Coordinates of N, CA, C and O in Angstrom, one line a residue:
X1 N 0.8 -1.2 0.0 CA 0.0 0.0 0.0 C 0.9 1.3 0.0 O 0.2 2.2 -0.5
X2 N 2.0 1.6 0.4 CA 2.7 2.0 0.9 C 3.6 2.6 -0.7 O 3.7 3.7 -1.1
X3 N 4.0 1.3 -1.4 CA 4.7 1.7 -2.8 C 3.9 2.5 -3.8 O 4.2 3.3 -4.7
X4 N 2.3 1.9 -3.4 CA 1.2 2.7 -4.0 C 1.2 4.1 -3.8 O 1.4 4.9 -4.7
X5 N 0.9 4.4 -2.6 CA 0.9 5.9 -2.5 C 1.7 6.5 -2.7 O 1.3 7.7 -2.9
X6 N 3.4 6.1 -2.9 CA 4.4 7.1 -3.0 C 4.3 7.0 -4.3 O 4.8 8.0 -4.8
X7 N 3.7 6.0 -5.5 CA 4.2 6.1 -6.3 C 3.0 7.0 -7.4 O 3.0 7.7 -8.4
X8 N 2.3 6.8 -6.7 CA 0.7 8.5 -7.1 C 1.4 9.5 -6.8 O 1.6 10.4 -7.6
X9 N 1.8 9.5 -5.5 CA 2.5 10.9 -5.4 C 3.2 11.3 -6.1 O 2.8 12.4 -6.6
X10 N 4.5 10.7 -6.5 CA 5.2 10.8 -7.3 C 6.7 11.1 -6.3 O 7.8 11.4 -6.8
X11 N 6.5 10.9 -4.8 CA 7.4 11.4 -3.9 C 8.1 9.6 -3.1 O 7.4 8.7 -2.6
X12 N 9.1 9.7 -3.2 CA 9.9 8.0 -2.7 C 9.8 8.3 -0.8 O 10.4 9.1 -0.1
X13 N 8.9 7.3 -0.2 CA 9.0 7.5 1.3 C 8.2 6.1 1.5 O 7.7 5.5 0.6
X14 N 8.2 5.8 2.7 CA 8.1 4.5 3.2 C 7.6 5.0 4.6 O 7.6 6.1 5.0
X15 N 7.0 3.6 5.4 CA 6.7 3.8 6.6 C 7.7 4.2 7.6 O 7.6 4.9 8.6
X16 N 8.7 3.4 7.1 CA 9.9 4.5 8.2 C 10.6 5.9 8.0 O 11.3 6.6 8.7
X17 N 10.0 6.1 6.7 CA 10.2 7.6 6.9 C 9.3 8.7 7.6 O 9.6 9.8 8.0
X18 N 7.9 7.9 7.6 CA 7.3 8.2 8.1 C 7.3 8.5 10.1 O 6.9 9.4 10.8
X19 N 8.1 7.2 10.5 CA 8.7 7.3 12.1 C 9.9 8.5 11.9 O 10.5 8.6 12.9
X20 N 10.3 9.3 10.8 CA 11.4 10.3 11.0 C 10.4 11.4 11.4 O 10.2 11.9 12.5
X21 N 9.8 11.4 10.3 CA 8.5 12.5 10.3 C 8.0 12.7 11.5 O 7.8 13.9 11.9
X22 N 7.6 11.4 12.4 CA 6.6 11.9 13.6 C 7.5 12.4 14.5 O 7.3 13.4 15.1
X23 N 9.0 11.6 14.7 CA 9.7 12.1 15.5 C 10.5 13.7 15.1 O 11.1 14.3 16.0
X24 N 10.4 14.2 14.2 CA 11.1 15.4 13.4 C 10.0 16.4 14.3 O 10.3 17.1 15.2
X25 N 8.7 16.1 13.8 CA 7.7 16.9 14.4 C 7.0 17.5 15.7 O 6.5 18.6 16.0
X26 N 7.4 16.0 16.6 CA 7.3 15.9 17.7 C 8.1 16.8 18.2 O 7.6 17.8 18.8
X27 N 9.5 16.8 18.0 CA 10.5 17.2 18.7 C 10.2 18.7 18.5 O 10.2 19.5 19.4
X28 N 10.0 18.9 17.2 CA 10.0 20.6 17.1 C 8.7 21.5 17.3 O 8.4 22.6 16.9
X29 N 8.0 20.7 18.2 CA 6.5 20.4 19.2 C 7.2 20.4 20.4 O 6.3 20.4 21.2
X30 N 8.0 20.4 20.9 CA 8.5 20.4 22.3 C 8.5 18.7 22.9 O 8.7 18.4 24.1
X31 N 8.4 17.9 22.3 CA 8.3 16.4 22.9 C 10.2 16.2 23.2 O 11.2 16.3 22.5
X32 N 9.9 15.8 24.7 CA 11.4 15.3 24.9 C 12.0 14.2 24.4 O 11.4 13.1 23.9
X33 N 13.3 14.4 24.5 CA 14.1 13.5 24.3 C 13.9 12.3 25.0 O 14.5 11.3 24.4
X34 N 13.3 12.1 26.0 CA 13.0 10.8 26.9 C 11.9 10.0 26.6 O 11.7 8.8 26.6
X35 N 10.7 11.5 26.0 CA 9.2 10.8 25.8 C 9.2 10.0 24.3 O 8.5 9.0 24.1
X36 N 10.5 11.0 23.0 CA 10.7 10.4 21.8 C 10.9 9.1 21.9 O 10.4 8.3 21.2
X37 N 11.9 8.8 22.9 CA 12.5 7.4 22.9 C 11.8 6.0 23.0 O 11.8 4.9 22.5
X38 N 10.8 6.9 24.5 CA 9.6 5.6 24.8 C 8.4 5.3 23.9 O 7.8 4.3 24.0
X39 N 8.1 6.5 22.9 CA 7.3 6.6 21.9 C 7.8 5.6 20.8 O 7.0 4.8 20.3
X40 N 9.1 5.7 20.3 CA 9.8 5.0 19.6 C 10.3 3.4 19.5 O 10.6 2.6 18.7
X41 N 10.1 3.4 20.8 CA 10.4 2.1 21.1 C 11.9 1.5 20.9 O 12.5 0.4 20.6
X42 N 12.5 3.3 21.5 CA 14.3 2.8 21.1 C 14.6 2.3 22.7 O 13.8 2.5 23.5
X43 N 15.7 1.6 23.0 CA 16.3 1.3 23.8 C 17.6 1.8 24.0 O 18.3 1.7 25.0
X44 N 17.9 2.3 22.9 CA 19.5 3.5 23.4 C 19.0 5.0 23.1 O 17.9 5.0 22.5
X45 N 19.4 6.0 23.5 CA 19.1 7.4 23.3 C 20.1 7.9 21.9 O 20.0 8.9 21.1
X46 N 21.0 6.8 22.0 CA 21.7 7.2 20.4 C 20.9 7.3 18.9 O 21.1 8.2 18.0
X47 N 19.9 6.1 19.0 CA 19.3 5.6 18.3 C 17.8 6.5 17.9 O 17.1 6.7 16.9
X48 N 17.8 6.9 19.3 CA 16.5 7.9 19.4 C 17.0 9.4 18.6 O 16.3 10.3 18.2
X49 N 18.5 9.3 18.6 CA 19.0 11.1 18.1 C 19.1 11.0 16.8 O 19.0 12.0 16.2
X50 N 19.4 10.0 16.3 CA 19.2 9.6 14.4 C 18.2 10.1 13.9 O 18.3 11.0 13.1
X51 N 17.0 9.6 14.4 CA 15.4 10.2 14.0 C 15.2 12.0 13.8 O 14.7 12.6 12.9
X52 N 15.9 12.4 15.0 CA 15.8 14.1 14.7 C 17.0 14.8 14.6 O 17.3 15.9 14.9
X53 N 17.7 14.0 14.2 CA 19.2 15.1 13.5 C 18.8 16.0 12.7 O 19.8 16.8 12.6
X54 N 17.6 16.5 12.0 CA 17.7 17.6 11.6 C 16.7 18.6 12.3 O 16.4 19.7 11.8
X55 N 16.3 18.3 13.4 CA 15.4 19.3 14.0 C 16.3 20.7 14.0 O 17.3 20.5 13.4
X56 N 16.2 21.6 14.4 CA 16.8 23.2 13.7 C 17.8 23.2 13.0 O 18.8 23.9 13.3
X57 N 17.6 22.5 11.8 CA 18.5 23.0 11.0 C 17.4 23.2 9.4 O 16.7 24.2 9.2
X58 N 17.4 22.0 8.7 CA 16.4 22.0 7.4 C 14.9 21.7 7.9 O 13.8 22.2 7.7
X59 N 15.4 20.7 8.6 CA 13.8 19.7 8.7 C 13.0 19.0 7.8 O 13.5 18.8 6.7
X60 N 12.0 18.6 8.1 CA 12.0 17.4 6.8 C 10.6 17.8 5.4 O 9.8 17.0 4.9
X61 N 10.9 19.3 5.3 CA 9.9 19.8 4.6 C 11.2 19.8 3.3 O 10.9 19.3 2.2
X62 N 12.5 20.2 3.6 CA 13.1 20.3 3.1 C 13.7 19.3 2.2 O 13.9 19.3 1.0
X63 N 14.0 18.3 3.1 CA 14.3 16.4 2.8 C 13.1 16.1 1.4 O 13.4 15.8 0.2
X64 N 12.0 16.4 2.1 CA 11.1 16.2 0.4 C 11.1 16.6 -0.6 O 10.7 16.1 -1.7
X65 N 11.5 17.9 -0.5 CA 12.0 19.1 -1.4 C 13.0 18.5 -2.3 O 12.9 18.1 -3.4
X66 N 13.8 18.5 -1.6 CA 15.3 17.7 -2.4 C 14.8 16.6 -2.9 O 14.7 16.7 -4.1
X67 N 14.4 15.5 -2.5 CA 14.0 14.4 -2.9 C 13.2 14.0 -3.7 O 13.2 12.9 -4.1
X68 N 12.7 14.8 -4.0 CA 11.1 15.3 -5.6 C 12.1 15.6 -6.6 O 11.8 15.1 -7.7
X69 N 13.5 16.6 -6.7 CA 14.4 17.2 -7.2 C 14.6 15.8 -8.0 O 14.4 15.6 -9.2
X70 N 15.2 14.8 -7.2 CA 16.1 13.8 -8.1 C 15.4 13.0 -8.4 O 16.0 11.9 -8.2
X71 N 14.4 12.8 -8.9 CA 13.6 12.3 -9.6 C 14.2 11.9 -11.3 O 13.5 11.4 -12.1

């Protein structure tokens, strides 16, 4: 369902891009670093900081932007 929709769209994303997304969002929503983790179902805090590496910098409006580009 998932190849379906991206491929109407015309934009490449998956359900785990989708876990960047909520976590991108969340975070730049004020959701902590502790609540991301338990939401996520990470067990290191390393793993939970992968997900929002780009919180203030591009973010991930930008990520799609670019990624429609290389098409």
């Amino acid at each position: 369902m998932m190849a379906e929709i991206s491929a109407s769209a015309g934009i490449k994303f998956s359900a785990h891009f989708l876990r960047h997304t909520h976590a991108t969002l969340a975070k730049k929503n004020g959701a902590s670093d502790f609540d991301l983790q338990a939401d996520l179902g990470h067990a290191s805090p390393a793993t939970t900081a992968k997900y929002i590496h780009h919180v203030g910098r591009v973010g991930t409006s930008h990520a799609l932007r670019k990624k429609s580009k290389h098409r």
